[in-house]
Amino acid sequence: MTGSVSGQNGWPAPEPLKGTIPNNPIAQTLDPALIRRASDKKLFLYTTGKNGSVWTADSLYGPWKHEGTARLREYGGAPSLHQVGDTYYLYINNHEFDYAKQGVTDPDIHQWFHNSSILAASSKTLEVGSWTQHGWLDIHWAKKYNILDAALLTIDDGAGAGKRQNLLSFGSYQQGIFQIPLADPPVKIAADANADITQLANNKTTAFPTGPTEASYIFRWQEWYYMFFSSGRCCKQPNGGGWVDRGDVYKVMVCRSKQPRGGYVDDKGVDCATNSGGKEILGTHDDIWAPGGQGVLVDDEAGGPIIYYHYVPYDVQTKTPADEFRFGWNKLDFSSGWPRVV
């Protein structure tokens, strides 16, 4: 089964799903995190919603079952799921941490757009209620980044437990995407990690000249590290506002590097950290509005890597985005050296 190819730039529709499509029935975003459990091949999809909404399935094509909330934190969002060894790790955004207690005096620490932190949890099963909370990752607050939208890259190369390289990318708006080393196991930052934070990407647009870059996900394929990220506005404008122009809503971008910690460029060689580089691989088309919040999974059922994401259904007759977010996925083709959504 393959999504039908149509629309702008040949971007396909999401793969067809049986039954209910995992969704957030309010205009709050979805931010999917997808993983398949090793023991029985069951799929788990954690999403943003009140306290995190969880879906499960045996097949990528569904049917998907809604399991309820994740029982994590009241204001947890943008979950990210990863397996390291025999343990699953989850990172979520949180807006409860009081940076003033650390001596930070900048007034932005009291603003929703710049007061986020990242919480870590671990589980052996992925089941709702099975997570052990490890608390807040001690990433120092800074004017240049927002501490949210975490994604883990683990470089093992046979090093084994306690010696793996765990790198956490994070960031939203401000100056874009950054990366910090984590310990092994990856439930706290590595020693002296706050002095070893690197900038990876900042993609600017006309509507957002400082860079609406967030939701990074780094994926190693053959000799390259591919950094996927979302550029543009994910949602309606705050305080009851509407959508920005279709060219400035979420779109999926990619850059690549031979090194995981920096040097990412797009297909034209433009630096993604300093010169607003980024190759667009999926954007608004046909009845799909503002796709983003993406991740990548290599899955046997799909026969290789897939990209999963959320999108807003779009009424092409009335030219109106719906007030909900849905889950979608497609296969990725790396045959050219750059990922293509198929």
Short mmCIF file of C-alpha atoms in Angstrom, two decimals:
data_model
loop_
_atom_site.label_atom_id
_atom_site.label_comp_id
_atom_site.label_asym_id
_atom_site.label_seq_id
_atom_site.Cartn_x
_atom_site.Cartn_y
_atom_site.Cartn_z
CA MET A 1 0.00 0.00 0.00
CA THR A 2 1.38 3.42 -0.93
CA GLY A 3 0.07 6.93 -0.48
CA SER A 4 -1.21 8.39 -3.74
CA VAL A 5 1.18 10.89 -5.34
CA SER A 6 -0.41 14.21 -6.20
CA GLY A 7 -0.26 17.90 -5.58
CA GLN A 8 2.56 20.36 -5.19
CA ASN A 9 6.07 18.99 -5.72
CA GLY A 10 4.69 15.47 -6.03
CA TRP A 11 4.15 15.20 -2.27
CA PRO A 12 1.98 12.18 -1.49
CA ALA A 13 -1.05 11.84 0.74
CA PRO A 14 -0.43 10.09 4.04
CA GLU A 15 -0.70 6.30 3.92
CA PRO A 16 -4.34 5.17 4.34
CA LEU A 17 -5.24 4.04 7.86
CA LYS A 18 -7.98 1.66 8.95
CA GLY A 19 -10.51 2.88 11.49
CA THR A 20 -10.01 6.03 13.54
CA ILE A 21 -6.99 8.13 12.62
CA PRO A 22 -5.05 9.11 15.78
CA ASN A 23 -5.88 12.74 16.40
CA ASN A 24 -6.21 15.65 18.75
CA PRO A 25 -9.78 16.92 18.31
CA ILE A 26 -8.83 20.47 19.27
CA ALA A 27 -6.48 22.91 17.57
CA GLN A 28 -3.66 22.23 20.03
CA THR A 29 -1.15 20.25 17.87
CA LEU A 30 -0.32 16.54 18.06
CA ASP A 31 3.49 16.13 18.06
CA PRO A 32 3.54 12.34 17.50
CA ALA A 33 6.23 10.05 18.90
CA LEU A 34 6.15 6.56 17.37
CA ILE A 35 7.99 3.39 18.37
CA ARG A 36 7.53 -0.37 17.99
CA ARG A 37 8.04 -2.52 21.10
CA ALA A 38 10.77 -5.09 20.56
CA SER A 39 9.15 -7.92 22.54
CA ASP A 40 5.89 -8.27 20.60
CA LYS A 41 6.13 -5.68 17.77
CA LYS A 42 3.25 -3.62 19.17
CA LEU A 43 3.27 0.02 18.09
CA PHE A 44 2.98 2.84 20.62
CA LEU A 45 2.12 6.41 19.59
CA TYR A 46 2.47 9.08 22.28
CA THR A 47 1.12 12.52 21.44
CA THR A 48 0.53 15.99 22.86
CA GLY A 49 -2.80 16.42 24.54
CA LYS A 50 -3.94 16.93 28.09
CA ASN A 51 -1.28 14.94 29.98
CA GLY A 52 -0.31 13.17 26.75
CA SER A 53 -2.59 10.97 24.68
CA VAL A 54 -1.53 7.39 23.83
CA TRP A 55 -2.54 5.14 20.91
CA THR A 56 -1.52 1.55 20.10
CA ALA A 57 -1.72 -0.72 17.05
CA ASP A 58 -0.29 -3.93 15.67
CA SER A 59 0.14 -2.44 12.20
CA LEU A 60 1.19 0.97 10.92
CA TYR A 61 -2.00 0.89 8.86
CA GLY A 62 -4.16 0.42 11.97
CA PRO A 63 -6.63 0.01 13.39
CA TRP A 64 -5.37 2.28 16.15
CA LYS A 65 -6.73 2.06 19.70
CA HIS A 66 -6.85 5.06 22.02
CA GLU A 67 -5.40 4.04 25.38
CA GLY A 68 -6.13 7.30 27.22
CA THR A 69 -3.67 9.71 28.80
CA ALA A 70 -0.04 8.95 29.51
CA ARG A 71 -0.22 9.78 33.25
CA LEU A 72 2.92 11.85 33.07
CA ARG A 73 2.54 15.54 33.93
CA GLU A 74 -0.42 17.85 33.58
CA TYR A 75 1.40 20.19 31.22
CA GLY A 76 3.64 17.65 29.46
CA GLY A 77 3.83 17.95 25.69
CA ALA A 78 5.79 17.09 22.52
CA PRO A 79 6.81 13.60 23.68
CA SER A 80 9.86 11.90 22.18
CA LEU A 81 10.40 8.11 22.42
CA HIS A 82 13.66 6.20 22.03
CA GLN A 83 15.02 2.74 22.80
CA VAL A 84 18.53 2.38 24.23
CA GLY A 85 19.50 -1.18 25.06
CA ASP A 86 16.51 -2.88 26.68
CA THR A 87 15.00 0.36 28.03
CA TYR A 88 12.68 2.95 26.50
CA TYR A 89 13.20 6.63 27.24
CA LEU A 90 10.68 9.42 26.95
CA TYR A 91 11.29 13.16 26.98
CA ILE A 92 8.51 15.72 27.31
CA ASN A 93 8.20 19.49 27.46
CA ASN A 94 7.11 21.06 30.71
CA HIS A 95 6.36 24.62 31.80
CA GLU A 96 6.34 24.15 35.58
CA PHE A 97 10.03 24.68 36.39
CA ASP A 98 10.86 27.93 38.19
CA TYR A 99 14.10 29.25 36.72
CA ALA A 100 14.04 32.13 39.20
CA LYS A 101 15.08 29.67 41.90
CA GLN A 102 18.31 29.20 39.93
CA GLY A 103 18.96 32.91 39.97
CA VAL A 104 17.75 33.66 36.43
CA THR A 105 16.30 37.18 36.37
CA ASP A 106 15.35 37.61 32.72
CA PRO A 107 11.58 38.35 32.53
CA ASP A 108 11.19 35.85 29.68
CA ILE A 109 11.32 33.02 32.24
CA HIS A 110 7.73 33.93 33.10
CA GLN A 111 6.55 33.77 29.47
CA TRP A 112 5.12 30.57 27.97
CA PHE A 113 7.22 30.99 24.81
CA HIS A 114 10.51 30.92 26.76
CA ASN A 115 10.03 29.09 30.08
CA SER A 116 10.02 25.47 29.01
CA SER A 117 12.11 22.63 30.40
CA ILE A 118 12.52 18.95 29.50
CA LEU A 119 11.62 16.00 31.72
CA ALA A 120 13.01 12.47 31.30
CA ALA A 121 11.32 9.15 32.07
CA SER A 122 12.11 5.48 31.43
CA SER A 123 10.15 2.25 31.03
CA LYS A 124 10.75 -1.39 30.15
CA THR A 125 7.34 -1.81 28.50
CA LEU A 126 6.07 1.54 27.08
CA GLU A 127 2.73 0.91 28.78
CA VAL A 128 0.69 3.72 30.29
CA GLY A 129 1.53 3.93 33.99
CA SER A 130 4.88 2.11 33.61
CA TRP A 131 7.11 5.18 33.44
CA THR A 132 9.73 5.99 36.08
CA GLN A 133 10.19 9.75 36.35
CA HIS A 134 13.79 10.98 36.43
CA GLY A 135 13.01 14.67 36.73
CA TRP A 136 14.22 17.75 34.97
CA LEU A 137 17.26 17.80 32.66
CA ASP A 138 19.59 20.47 34.06
CA ILE A 139 20.02 22.43 30.84
CA HIS A 140 20.81 26.02 31.76
CA TRP A 141 18.28 28.61 30.61
CA ALA A 142 19.62 30.94 27.90
CA LYS A 143 18.31 33.80 25.82
CA LYS A 144 19.33 32.07 22.57
CA TYR A 145 17.20 28.93 22.90
CA ASN A 146 14.01 27.50 24.34
CA ILE A 147 14.36 24.16 26.14
CA LEU A 148 11.73 21.99 24.47
CA ASP A 149 11.09 19.60 21.58
CA ALA A 150 13.72 17.06 22.63
CA ALA A 151 14.96 14.19 20.45
CA LEU A 152 17.69 11.69 21.29
CA LEU A 153 20.45 10.43 19.01
CA THR A 154 22.39 7.46 20.41
CA ILE A 155 25.71 6.49 18.83
CA ASP A 156 26.70 3.03 20.05
CA ASP A 157 29.11 1.56 17.51
CA GLY A 158 29.64 -1.41 19.83
CA ALA A 159 30.68 0.70 22.81
CA GLY A 160 28.12 -0.95 25.08
CA ALA A 161 26.26 0.22 28.16
CA GLY A 162 27.78 3.18 29.97
CA LYS A 163 29.95 4.14 26.98
CA ARG A 164 27.40 5.15 24.37
CA GLN A 165 27.30 8.70 23.05
CA ASN A 166 23.87 10.19 23.73
CA LEU A 167 23.12 13.54 22.11
CA LEU A 168 19.89 15.46 22.76
CA SER A 169 18.72 18.03 20.23
CA PHE A 170 16.23 20.66 21.38
CA GLY A 171 15.02 24.16 20.63
CA SER A 172 12.15 26.23 19.29
CA TYR A 173 12.23 29.74 17.78
CA GLN A 174 14.84 32.08 19.42
CA GLN A 175 18.00 30.98 17.54
CA GLY A 176 16.77 27.54 16.50
CA ILE A 177 18.01 24.01 17.20
CA PHE A 178 20.77 23.16 19.68
CA GLN A 179 22.34 19.96 20.98
CA ILE A 180 23.68 18.85 24.37
CA PRO A 181 25.41 15.60 25.46
CA LEU A 182 23.54 13.33 27.88
CA ALA A 183 24.94 10.75 30.25
CA ASP A 184 24.57 7.00 29.73
CA PRO A 185 21.87 6.00 30.58
CA PRO A 186 20.35 9.19 29.11
CA VAL A 187 18.30 10.46 32.05
CA LYS A 188 20.56 13.41 32.96
CA ILE A 189 23.00 15.65 31.15
CA ALA A 190 26.64 14.58 30.83
CA ALA A 191 29.38 16.11 32.98
CA ASP A 192 30.13 19.72 31.93
CA ALA A 193 27.51 19.41 29.20
CA ASN A 194 26.27 23.00 29.55
CA ALA A 195 29.68 24.12 28.28
CA ASP A 196 29.35 21.80 25.28
CA ILE A 197 26.09 22.95 23.66
CA THR A 198 26.25 23.38 19.89
CA GLN A 199 23.89 25.12 17.46
CA LEU A 200 22.59 22.95 14.60
CA ALA A 201 19.97 24.88 12.62
CA ASN A 202 17.97 28.08 12.33
CA ASN A 203 15.68 28.39 9.32
CA LYS A 204 14.25 31.89 8.78
CA THR A 205 11.16 32.98 6.86
CA THR A 206 9.69 36.31 5.77
CA ALA A 207 7.01 36.20 8.46
CA PHE A 208 9.46 35.04 11.16
CA PRO A 209 12.83 36.67 10.44
CA THR A 210 14.40 35.36 13.66
CA GLY A 211 13.64 31.76 12.64
CA PRO A 212 10.52 29.60 13.37
CA THR A 213 12.62 26.43 13.71
CA GLU A 214 11.69 23.57 16.06
CA ALA A 215 10.88 19.85 16.43
CA SER A 216 14.25 18.48 15.35
CA TYR A 217 14.92 14.76 14.85
CA ILE A 218 18.37 13.42 13.88
CA PHE A 219 18.48 10.11 12.04
CA ARG A 220 21.58 8.19 11.00
CA TRP A 221 21.38 6.49 7.61
CA GLN A 222 24.47 4.95 6.09
CA GLU A 223 27.32 7.47 6.38
CA TRP A 224 25.14 10.54 6.97
CA TYR A 225 23.35 12.12 9.90
CA TYR A 226 20.08 13.62 8.65
CA MET A 227 18.48 16.35 10.74
CA PHE A 228 14.76 16.72 10.13
CA PHE A 229 13.01 19.76 11.58
CA SER A 230 9.84 21.80 11.25
CA SER A 231 10.00 25.38 10.00
CA GLY A 232 7.05 27.77 10.24
CA ARG A 233 4.05 28.23 12.47
CA CYS A 234 2.62 24.96 13.83
CA CYS A 235 -0.74 26.31 14.88
CA LYS A 236 -3.05 29.28 14.82
CA GLN A 237 -1.70 32.55 16.13
CA PRO A 238 -2.10 32.90 19.93
CA ASN A 239 -4.88 34.75 21.72
CA GLY A 240 -7.61 33.72 19.31
CA GLY A 241 -5.72 34.56 16.13
CA GLY A 242 -5.99 32.73 12.84
CA TRP A 243 -3.50 30.94 10.63
CA VAL A 244 -0.61 32.73 8.96
CA ASP A 245 -0.17 32.45 5.19
CA ARG A 246 0.26 28.91 3.84
CA GLY A 247 3.88 29.61 2.97
CA ASP A 248 4.66 30.35 6.62
CA VAL A 249 2.93 27.39 8.29
CA TYR A 250 4.72 24.18 9.27
CA LYS A 251 6.79 22.38 6.66
CA VAL A 252 9.33 19.59 7.04
CA MET A 253 12.95 20.47 6.28
CA VAL A 254 16.14 18.39 6.26
CA CYS A 255 19.88 19.01 6.46
CA ARG A 256 22.72 16.49 6.66
CA SER A 257 26.26 16.14 8.00
CA LYS A 258 28.98 13.52 8.30
CA GLN A 259 29.34 14.57 11.96
CA PRO A 260 26.47 14.43 14.48
CA ARG A 261 27.41 17.59 16.39
CA GLY A 262 27.39 20.17 13.60
CA GLY A 263 28.25 21.05 10.03
CA TYR A 264 24.72 20.42 8.72
CA VAL A 265 24.02 21.73 5.22
CA ASP A 266 21.19 21.44 2.72
CA ASP A 267 21.30 19.96 -0.79
CA LYS A 268 22.77 23.20 -2.14
CA GLY A 269 25.53 23.25 0.45
CA VAL A 270 23.98 26.11 2.46
CA ASP A 271 24.85 26.01 6.16
CA CYS A 272 21.77 25.26 8.23
CA ALA A 273 22.98 26.93 11.43
CA THR A 274 24.34 30.20 10.06
CA ASN A 275 22.74 30.77 6.64
CA SER A 276 19.16 29.54 7.02
CA GLY A 277 19.78 26.37 5.02
CA GLY A 278 17.27 23.55 4.73
CA LYS A 279 15.77 21.35 2.02
CA GLU A 280 11.96 21.25 2.11
CA ILE A 281 10.71 17.67 1.71
CA LEU A 282 7.05 18.04 2.76
CA GLY A 283 4.73 21.03 2.95
CA THR A 284 1.11 22.05 2.63
CA HIS A 285 -0.56 20.43 -0.39
CA ASP A 286 -4.02 19.31 -1.48
CA ASP A 287 -6.04 18.57 1.68
CA ILE A 288 -2.97 18.47 3.95
CA TRP A 289 -2.20 21.65 5.88
CA ALA A 290 0.95 22.41 7.93
CA PRO A 291 2.59 18.97 8.16
CA GLY A 292 5.34 18.77 10.79
CA GLY A 293 6.28 17.65 14.29
CA GLN A 294 7.99 14.75 12.52
CA GLY A 295 10.16 11.78 13.46
CA VAL A 296 11.73 8.84 11.63
CA LEU A 297 11.37 5.11 12.28
CA VAL A 298 12.96 2.15 10.50
CA ASP A 299 10.24 -0.49 10.40
CA ASP A 300 10.14 -4.00 8.93
CA GLU A 301 6.47 -3.73 8.02
CA ALA A 302 7.21 -0.71 5.83
CA GLY A 303 10.38 -2.28 4.47
CA GLY A 304 12.67 0.52 5.64
CA PRO A 305 12.53 4.06 7.04
CA ILE A 306 9.31 6.01 7.38
CA ILE A 307 8.56 9.58 8.34
CA TYR A 308 5.67 10.19 10.70
CA TYR A 309 4.14 13.59 11.39
CA HIS A 310 0.98 15.47 12.20
CA TYR A 311 -1.11 17.58 9.86
CA VAL A 312 -4.32 19.60 9.79
CA PRO A 313 -7.09 18.43 7.41
CA TYR A 314 -7.76 21.14 4.84
CA ASP A 315 -11.03 21.78 3.00
CA VAL A 316 -9.95 22.64 -0.54
CA GLN A 317 -13.44 23.95 -1.44
CA THR A 318 -13.75 26.45 1.40
CA LYS A 319 -9.97 26.88 1.75
CA THR A 320 -10.31 26.31 5.47
CA PRO A 321 -8.04 24.31 7.81
CA ALA A 322 -9.93 22.16 10.31
CA ASP A 323 -9.76 22.64 14.07
CA GLU A 324 -7.97 19.33 14.68
CA PHE A 325 -4.63 17.61 14.15
CA ARG A 326 -4.16 14.11 12.72
CA PHE A 327 -1.36 11.55 12.57
CA GLY A 328 0.13 10.55 9.22
CA TRP A 329 3.10 8.64 7.86
CA ASN A 330 4.86 7.87 4.58
CA LYS A 331 7.85 5.87 3.42
CA LEU A 332 11.19 7.59 2.85
CA ASP A 333 13.42 6.99 -0.17
CA PHE A 334 17.13 7.79 0.39
CA SER A 335 18.36 6.51 -3.00
CA SER A 336 19.51 9.98 -4.13
CA GLY A 337 21.35 10.65 -0.89
CA TRP A 338 18.53 12.95 0.26
CA PRO A 339 15.26 11.72 1.75
CA ARG A 340 12.19 11.87 -0.46
CA VAL A 341 8.67 11.34 0.91
CA VAL A 342 6.93 8.64 -1.15
#
